[in-house]
mmCIF file of N, CA and C in Angstrom:
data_model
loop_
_atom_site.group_PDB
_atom_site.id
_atom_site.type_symbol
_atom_site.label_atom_id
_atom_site.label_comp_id
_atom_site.label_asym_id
_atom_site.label_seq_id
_atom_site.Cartn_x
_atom_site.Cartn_y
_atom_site.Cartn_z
ATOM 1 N N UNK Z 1 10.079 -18.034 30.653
ATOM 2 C CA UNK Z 1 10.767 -17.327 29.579
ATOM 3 C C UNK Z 1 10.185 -17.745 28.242
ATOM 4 N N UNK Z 2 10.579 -16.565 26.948
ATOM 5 C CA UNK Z 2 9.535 -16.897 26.043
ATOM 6 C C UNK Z 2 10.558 -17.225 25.134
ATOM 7 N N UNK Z 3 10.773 -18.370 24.430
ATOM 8 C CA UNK Z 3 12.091 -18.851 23.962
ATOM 9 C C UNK Z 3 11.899 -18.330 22.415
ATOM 10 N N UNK Z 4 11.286 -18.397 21.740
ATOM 11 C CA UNK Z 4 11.538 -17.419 20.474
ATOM 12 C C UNK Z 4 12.052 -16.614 20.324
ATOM 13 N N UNK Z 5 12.918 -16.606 18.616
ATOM 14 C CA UNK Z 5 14.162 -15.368 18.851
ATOM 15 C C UNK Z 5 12.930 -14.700 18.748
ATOM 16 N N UNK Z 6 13.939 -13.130 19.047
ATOM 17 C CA UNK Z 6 13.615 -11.722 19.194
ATOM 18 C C UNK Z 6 12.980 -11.456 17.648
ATOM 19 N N UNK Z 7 11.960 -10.861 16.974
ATOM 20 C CA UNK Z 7 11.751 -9.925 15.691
ATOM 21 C C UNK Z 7 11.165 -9.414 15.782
ATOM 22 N N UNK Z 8 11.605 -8.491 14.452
ATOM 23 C CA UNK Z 8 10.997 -7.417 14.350
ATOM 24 C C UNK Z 8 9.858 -7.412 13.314
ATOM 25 N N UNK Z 9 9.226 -8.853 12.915
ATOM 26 C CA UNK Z 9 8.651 -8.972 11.965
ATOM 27 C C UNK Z 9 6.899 -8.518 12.131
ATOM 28 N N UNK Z 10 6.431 -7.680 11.288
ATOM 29 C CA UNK Z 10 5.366 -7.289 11.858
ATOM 30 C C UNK Z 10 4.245 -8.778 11.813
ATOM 31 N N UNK Z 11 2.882 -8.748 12.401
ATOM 32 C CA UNK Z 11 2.229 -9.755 12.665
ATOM 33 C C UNK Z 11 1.427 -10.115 11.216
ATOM 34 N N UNK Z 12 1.139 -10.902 10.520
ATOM 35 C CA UNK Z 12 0.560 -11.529 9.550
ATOM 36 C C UNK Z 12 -1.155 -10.707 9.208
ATOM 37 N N UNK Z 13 -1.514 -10.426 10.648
ATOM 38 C CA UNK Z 13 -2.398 -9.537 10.370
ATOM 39 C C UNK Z 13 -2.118 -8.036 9.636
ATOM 40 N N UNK Z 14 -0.926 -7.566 10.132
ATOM 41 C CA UNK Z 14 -1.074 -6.479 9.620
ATOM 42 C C UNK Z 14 -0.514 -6.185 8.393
ATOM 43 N N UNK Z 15 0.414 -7.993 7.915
ATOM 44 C CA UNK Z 15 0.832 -7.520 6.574
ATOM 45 C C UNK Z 15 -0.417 -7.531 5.684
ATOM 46 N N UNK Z 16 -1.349 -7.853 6.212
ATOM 47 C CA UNK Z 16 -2.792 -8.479 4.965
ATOM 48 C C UNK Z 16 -3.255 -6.978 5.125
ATOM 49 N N UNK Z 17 -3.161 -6.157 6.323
ATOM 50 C CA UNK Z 17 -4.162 -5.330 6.035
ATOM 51 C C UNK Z 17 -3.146 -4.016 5.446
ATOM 52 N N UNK Z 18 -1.682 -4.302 5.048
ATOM 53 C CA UNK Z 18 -0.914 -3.422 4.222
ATOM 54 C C UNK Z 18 -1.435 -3.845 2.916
ATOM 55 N N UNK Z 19 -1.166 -5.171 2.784
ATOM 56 C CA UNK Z 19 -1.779 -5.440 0.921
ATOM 57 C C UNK Z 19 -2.592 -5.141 0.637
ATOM 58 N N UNK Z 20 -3.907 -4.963 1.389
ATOM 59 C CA UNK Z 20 -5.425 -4.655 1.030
ATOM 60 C C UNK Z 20 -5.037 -2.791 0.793
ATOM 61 N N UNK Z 21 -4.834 -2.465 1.556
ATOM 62 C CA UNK Z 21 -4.854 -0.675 1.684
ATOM 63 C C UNK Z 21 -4.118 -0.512 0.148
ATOM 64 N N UNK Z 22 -2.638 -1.104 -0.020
ATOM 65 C CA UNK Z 22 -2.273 -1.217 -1.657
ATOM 66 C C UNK Z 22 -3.202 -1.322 -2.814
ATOM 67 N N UNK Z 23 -3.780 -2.451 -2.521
ATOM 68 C CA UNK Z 23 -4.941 -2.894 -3.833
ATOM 69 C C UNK Z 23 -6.098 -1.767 -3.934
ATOM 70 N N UNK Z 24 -6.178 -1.284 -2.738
ATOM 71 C CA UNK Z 24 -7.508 0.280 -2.806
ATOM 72 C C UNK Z 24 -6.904 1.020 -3.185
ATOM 73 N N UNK Z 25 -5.597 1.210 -2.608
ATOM 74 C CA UNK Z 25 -5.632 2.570 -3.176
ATOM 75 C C UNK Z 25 -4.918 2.551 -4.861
ATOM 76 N N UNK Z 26 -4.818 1.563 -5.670
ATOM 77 C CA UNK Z 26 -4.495 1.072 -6.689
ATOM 78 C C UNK Z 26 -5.868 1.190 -7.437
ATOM 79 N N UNK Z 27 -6.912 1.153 -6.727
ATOM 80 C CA UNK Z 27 -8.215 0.776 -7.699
ATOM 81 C C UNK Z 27 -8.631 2.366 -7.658
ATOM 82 N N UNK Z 28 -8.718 3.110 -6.549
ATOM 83 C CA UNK Z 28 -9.101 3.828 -6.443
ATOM 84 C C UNK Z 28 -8.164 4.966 -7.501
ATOM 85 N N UNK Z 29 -7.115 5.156 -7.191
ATOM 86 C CA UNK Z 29 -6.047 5.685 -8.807
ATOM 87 C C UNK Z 29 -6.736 5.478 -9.563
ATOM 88 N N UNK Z 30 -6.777 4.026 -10.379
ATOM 89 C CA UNK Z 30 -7.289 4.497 -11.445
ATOM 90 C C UNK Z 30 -8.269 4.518 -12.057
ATOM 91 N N UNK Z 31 -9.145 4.518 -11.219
ATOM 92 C CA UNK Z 31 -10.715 5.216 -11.343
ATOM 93 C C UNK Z 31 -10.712 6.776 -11.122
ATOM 94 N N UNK Z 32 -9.743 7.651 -10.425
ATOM 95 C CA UNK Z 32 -9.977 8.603 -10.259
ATOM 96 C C UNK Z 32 -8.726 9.070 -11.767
ATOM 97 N N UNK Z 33 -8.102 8.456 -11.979
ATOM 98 C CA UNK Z 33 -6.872 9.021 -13.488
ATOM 99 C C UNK Z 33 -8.191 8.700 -15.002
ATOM 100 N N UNK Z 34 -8.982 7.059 -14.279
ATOM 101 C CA UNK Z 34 -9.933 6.774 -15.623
ATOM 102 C C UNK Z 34 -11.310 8.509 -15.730
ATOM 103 N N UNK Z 35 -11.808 8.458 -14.423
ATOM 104 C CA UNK Z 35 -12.450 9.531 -14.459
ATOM 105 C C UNK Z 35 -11.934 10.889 -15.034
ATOM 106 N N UNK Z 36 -10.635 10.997 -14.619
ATOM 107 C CA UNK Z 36 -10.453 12.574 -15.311
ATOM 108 C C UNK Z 36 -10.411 12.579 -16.772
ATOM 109 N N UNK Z 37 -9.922 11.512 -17.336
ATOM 110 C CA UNK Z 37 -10.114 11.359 -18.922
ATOM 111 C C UNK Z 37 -11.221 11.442 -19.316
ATOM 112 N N UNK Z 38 -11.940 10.697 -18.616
ATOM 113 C CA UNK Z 38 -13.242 10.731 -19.561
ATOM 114 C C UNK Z 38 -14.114 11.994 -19.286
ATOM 115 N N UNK Z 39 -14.017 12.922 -17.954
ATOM 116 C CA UNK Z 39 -14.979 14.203 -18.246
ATOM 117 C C UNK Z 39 -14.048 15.003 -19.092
ATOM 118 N N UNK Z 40 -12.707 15.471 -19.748
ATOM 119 C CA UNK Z 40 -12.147 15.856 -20.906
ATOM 120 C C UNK Z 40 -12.065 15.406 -21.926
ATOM 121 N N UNK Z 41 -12.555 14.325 -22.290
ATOM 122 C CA UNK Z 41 -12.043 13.272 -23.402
ATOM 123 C C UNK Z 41 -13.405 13.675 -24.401
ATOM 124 N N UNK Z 42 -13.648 13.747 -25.812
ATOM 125 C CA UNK Z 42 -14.545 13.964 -26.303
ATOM 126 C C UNK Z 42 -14.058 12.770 -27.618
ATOM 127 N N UNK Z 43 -15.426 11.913 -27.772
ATOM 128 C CA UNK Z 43 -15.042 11.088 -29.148
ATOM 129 C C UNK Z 43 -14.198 9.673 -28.659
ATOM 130 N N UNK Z 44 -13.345 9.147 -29.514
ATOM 131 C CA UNK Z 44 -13.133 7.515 -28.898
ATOM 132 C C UNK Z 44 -11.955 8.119 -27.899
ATOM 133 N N UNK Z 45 -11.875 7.718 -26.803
ATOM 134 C CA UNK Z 45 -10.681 8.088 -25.686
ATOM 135 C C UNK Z 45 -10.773 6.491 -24.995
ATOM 136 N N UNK Z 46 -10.586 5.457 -25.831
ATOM 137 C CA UNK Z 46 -9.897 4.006 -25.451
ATOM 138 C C UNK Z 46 -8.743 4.211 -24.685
ATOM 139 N N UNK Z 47 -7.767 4.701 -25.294
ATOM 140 C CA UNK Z 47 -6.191 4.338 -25.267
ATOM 141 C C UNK Z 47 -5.830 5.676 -24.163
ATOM 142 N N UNK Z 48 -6.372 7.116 -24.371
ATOM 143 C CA UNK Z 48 -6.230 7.804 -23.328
ATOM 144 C C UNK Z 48 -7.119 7.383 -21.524
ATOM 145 N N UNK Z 49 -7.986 6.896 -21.882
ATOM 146 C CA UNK Z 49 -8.656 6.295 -20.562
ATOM 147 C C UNK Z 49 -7.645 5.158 -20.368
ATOM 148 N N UNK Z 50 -7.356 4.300 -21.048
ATOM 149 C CA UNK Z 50 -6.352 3.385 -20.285
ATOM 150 C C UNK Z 50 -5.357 3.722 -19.941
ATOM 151 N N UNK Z 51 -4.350 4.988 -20.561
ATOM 152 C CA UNK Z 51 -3.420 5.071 -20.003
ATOM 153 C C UNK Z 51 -3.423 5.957 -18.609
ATOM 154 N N UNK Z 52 -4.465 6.642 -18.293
ATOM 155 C CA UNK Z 52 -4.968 7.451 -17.262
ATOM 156 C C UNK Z 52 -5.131 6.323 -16.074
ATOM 157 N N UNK Z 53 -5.686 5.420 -16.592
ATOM 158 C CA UNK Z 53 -5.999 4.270 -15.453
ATOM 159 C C UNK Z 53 -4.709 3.509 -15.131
ATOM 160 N N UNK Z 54 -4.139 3.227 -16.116
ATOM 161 C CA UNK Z 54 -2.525 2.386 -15.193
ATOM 162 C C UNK Z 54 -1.673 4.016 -14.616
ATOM 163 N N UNK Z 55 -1.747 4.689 -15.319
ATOM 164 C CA UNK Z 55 -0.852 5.723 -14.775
ATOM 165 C C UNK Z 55 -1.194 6.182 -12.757
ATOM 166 N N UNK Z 56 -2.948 6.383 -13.253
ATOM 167 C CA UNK Z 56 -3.349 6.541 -11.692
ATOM 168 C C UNK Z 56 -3.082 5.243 -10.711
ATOM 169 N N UNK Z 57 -3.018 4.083 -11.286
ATOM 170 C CA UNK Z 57 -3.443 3.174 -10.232
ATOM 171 C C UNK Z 57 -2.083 2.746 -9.965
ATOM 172 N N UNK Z 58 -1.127 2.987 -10.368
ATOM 173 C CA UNK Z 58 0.361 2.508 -10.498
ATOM 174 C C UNK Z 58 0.873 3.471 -9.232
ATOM 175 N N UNK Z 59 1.074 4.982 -9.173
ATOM 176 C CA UNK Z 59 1.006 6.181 -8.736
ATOM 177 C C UNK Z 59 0.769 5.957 -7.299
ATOM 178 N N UNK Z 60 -0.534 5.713 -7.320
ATOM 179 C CA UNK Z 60 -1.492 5.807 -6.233
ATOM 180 C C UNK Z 60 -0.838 4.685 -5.600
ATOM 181 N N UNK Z 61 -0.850 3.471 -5.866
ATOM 182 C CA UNK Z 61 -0.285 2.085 -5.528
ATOM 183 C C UNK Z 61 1.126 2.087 -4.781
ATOM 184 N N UNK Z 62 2.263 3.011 -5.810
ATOM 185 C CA UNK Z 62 3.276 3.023 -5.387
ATOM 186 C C UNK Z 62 3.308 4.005 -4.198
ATOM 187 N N UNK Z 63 2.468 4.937 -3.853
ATOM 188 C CA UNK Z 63 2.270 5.726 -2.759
ATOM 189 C C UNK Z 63 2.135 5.510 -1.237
ATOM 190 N N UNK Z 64 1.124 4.458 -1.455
ATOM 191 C CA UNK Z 64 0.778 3.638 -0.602
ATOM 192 C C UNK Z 64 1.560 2.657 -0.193
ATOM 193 N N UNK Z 65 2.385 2.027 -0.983
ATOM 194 C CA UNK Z 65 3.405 1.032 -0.611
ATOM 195 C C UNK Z 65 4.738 1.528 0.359
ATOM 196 N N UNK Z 66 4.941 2.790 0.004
ATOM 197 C CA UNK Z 66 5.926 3.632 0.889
ATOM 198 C C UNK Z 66 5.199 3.812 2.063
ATOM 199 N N UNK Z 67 4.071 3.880 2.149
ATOM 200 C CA UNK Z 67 3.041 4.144 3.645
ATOM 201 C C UNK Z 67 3.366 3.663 4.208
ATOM 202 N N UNK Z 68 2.794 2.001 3.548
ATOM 203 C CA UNK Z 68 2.497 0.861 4.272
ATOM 204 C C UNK Z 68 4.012 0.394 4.707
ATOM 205 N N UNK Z 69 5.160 0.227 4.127
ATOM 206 C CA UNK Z 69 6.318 0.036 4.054
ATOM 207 C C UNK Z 69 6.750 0.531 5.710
ATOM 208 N N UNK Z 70 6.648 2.047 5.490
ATOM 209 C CA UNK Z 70 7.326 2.946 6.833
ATOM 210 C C UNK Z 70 6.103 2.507 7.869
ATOM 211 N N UNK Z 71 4.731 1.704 8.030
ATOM 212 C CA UNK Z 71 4.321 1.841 9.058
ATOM 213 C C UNK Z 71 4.436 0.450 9.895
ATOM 214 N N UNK Z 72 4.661 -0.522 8.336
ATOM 215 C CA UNK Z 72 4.861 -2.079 9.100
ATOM 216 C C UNK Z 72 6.436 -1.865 9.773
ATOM 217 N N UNK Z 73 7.782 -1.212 9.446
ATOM 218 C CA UNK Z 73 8.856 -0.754 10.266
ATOM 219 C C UNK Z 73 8.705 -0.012 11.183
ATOM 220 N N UNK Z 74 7.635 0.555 11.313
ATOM 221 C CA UNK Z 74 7.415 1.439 12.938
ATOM 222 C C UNK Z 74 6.910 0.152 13.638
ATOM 223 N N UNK Z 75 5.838 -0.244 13.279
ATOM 224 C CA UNK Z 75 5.503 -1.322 13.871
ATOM 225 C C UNK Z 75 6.374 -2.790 14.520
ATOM 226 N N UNK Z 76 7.082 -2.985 13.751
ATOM 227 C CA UNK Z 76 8.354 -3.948 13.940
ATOM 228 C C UNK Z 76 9.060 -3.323 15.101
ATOM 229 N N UNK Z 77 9.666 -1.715 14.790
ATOM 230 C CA UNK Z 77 10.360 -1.134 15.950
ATOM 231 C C UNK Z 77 10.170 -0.946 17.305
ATOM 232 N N UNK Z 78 8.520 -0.821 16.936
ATOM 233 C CA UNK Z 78 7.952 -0.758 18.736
ATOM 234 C C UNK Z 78 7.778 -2.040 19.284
ATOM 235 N N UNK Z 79 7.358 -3.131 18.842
ATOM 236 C CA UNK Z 79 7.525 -4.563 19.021
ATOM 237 C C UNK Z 79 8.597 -4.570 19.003
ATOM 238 N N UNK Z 80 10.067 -4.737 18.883
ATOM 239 C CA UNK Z 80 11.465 -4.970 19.602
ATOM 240 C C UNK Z 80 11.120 -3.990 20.790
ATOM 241 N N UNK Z 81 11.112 -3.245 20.749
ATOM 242 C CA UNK Z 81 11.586 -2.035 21.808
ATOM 243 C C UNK Z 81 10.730 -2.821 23.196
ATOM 244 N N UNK Z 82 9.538 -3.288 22.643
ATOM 245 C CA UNK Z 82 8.644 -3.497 24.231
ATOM 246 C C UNK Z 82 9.234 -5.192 24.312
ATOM 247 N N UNK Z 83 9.749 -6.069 23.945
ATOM 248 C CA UNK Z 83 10.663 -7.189 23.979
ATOM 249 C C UNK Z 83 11.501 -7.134 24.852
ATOM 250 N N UNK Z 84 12.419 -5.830 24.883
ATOM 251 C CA UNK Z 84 13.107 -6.258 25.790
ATOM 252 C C UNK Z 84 13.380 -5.941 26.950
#
């Protein structure tokens, strides 16, 4: 018998590879929010490229976190389910 309680906690591997998929798709936002500014932007566009870049990478970030969120709880769920 395998004496550890029961969880539903997903494995350490797959929380690293939820944080990583976050941080891409965070970089990738706002390179793609920094890019759209700058092929419209004509003249100094500092402050509009930055806000394009937290806006995308924030967006994008928080998108992904709902992903990753609902797939590490599927994951947890099917690990109980084959437990018992």
């Amino acid at each position: 018998m395998n004496d550890r309680p029961l969880s539903a906690l997903p494995s350490t591997a797959a929380r690293i590879v939820a944080f990583a998929s976050i941080v891409i798709a965070g970089l990738a936002g706002g390179t793609i929010g920094y890019a759209l500014v700058d092929v419209q932007c004509t003249g100094d566009c500092a402050v509009p490229s930055g806000l394009a870049m937290l806006i995308g990478s924030v967006s994008f970030a928080g998108g992904m976190s709902v992903v990753a969120v609902l797939g590490l709880r599927a994951m947890g769920e099917w690990r109980e389910r084959g437990d018992k």
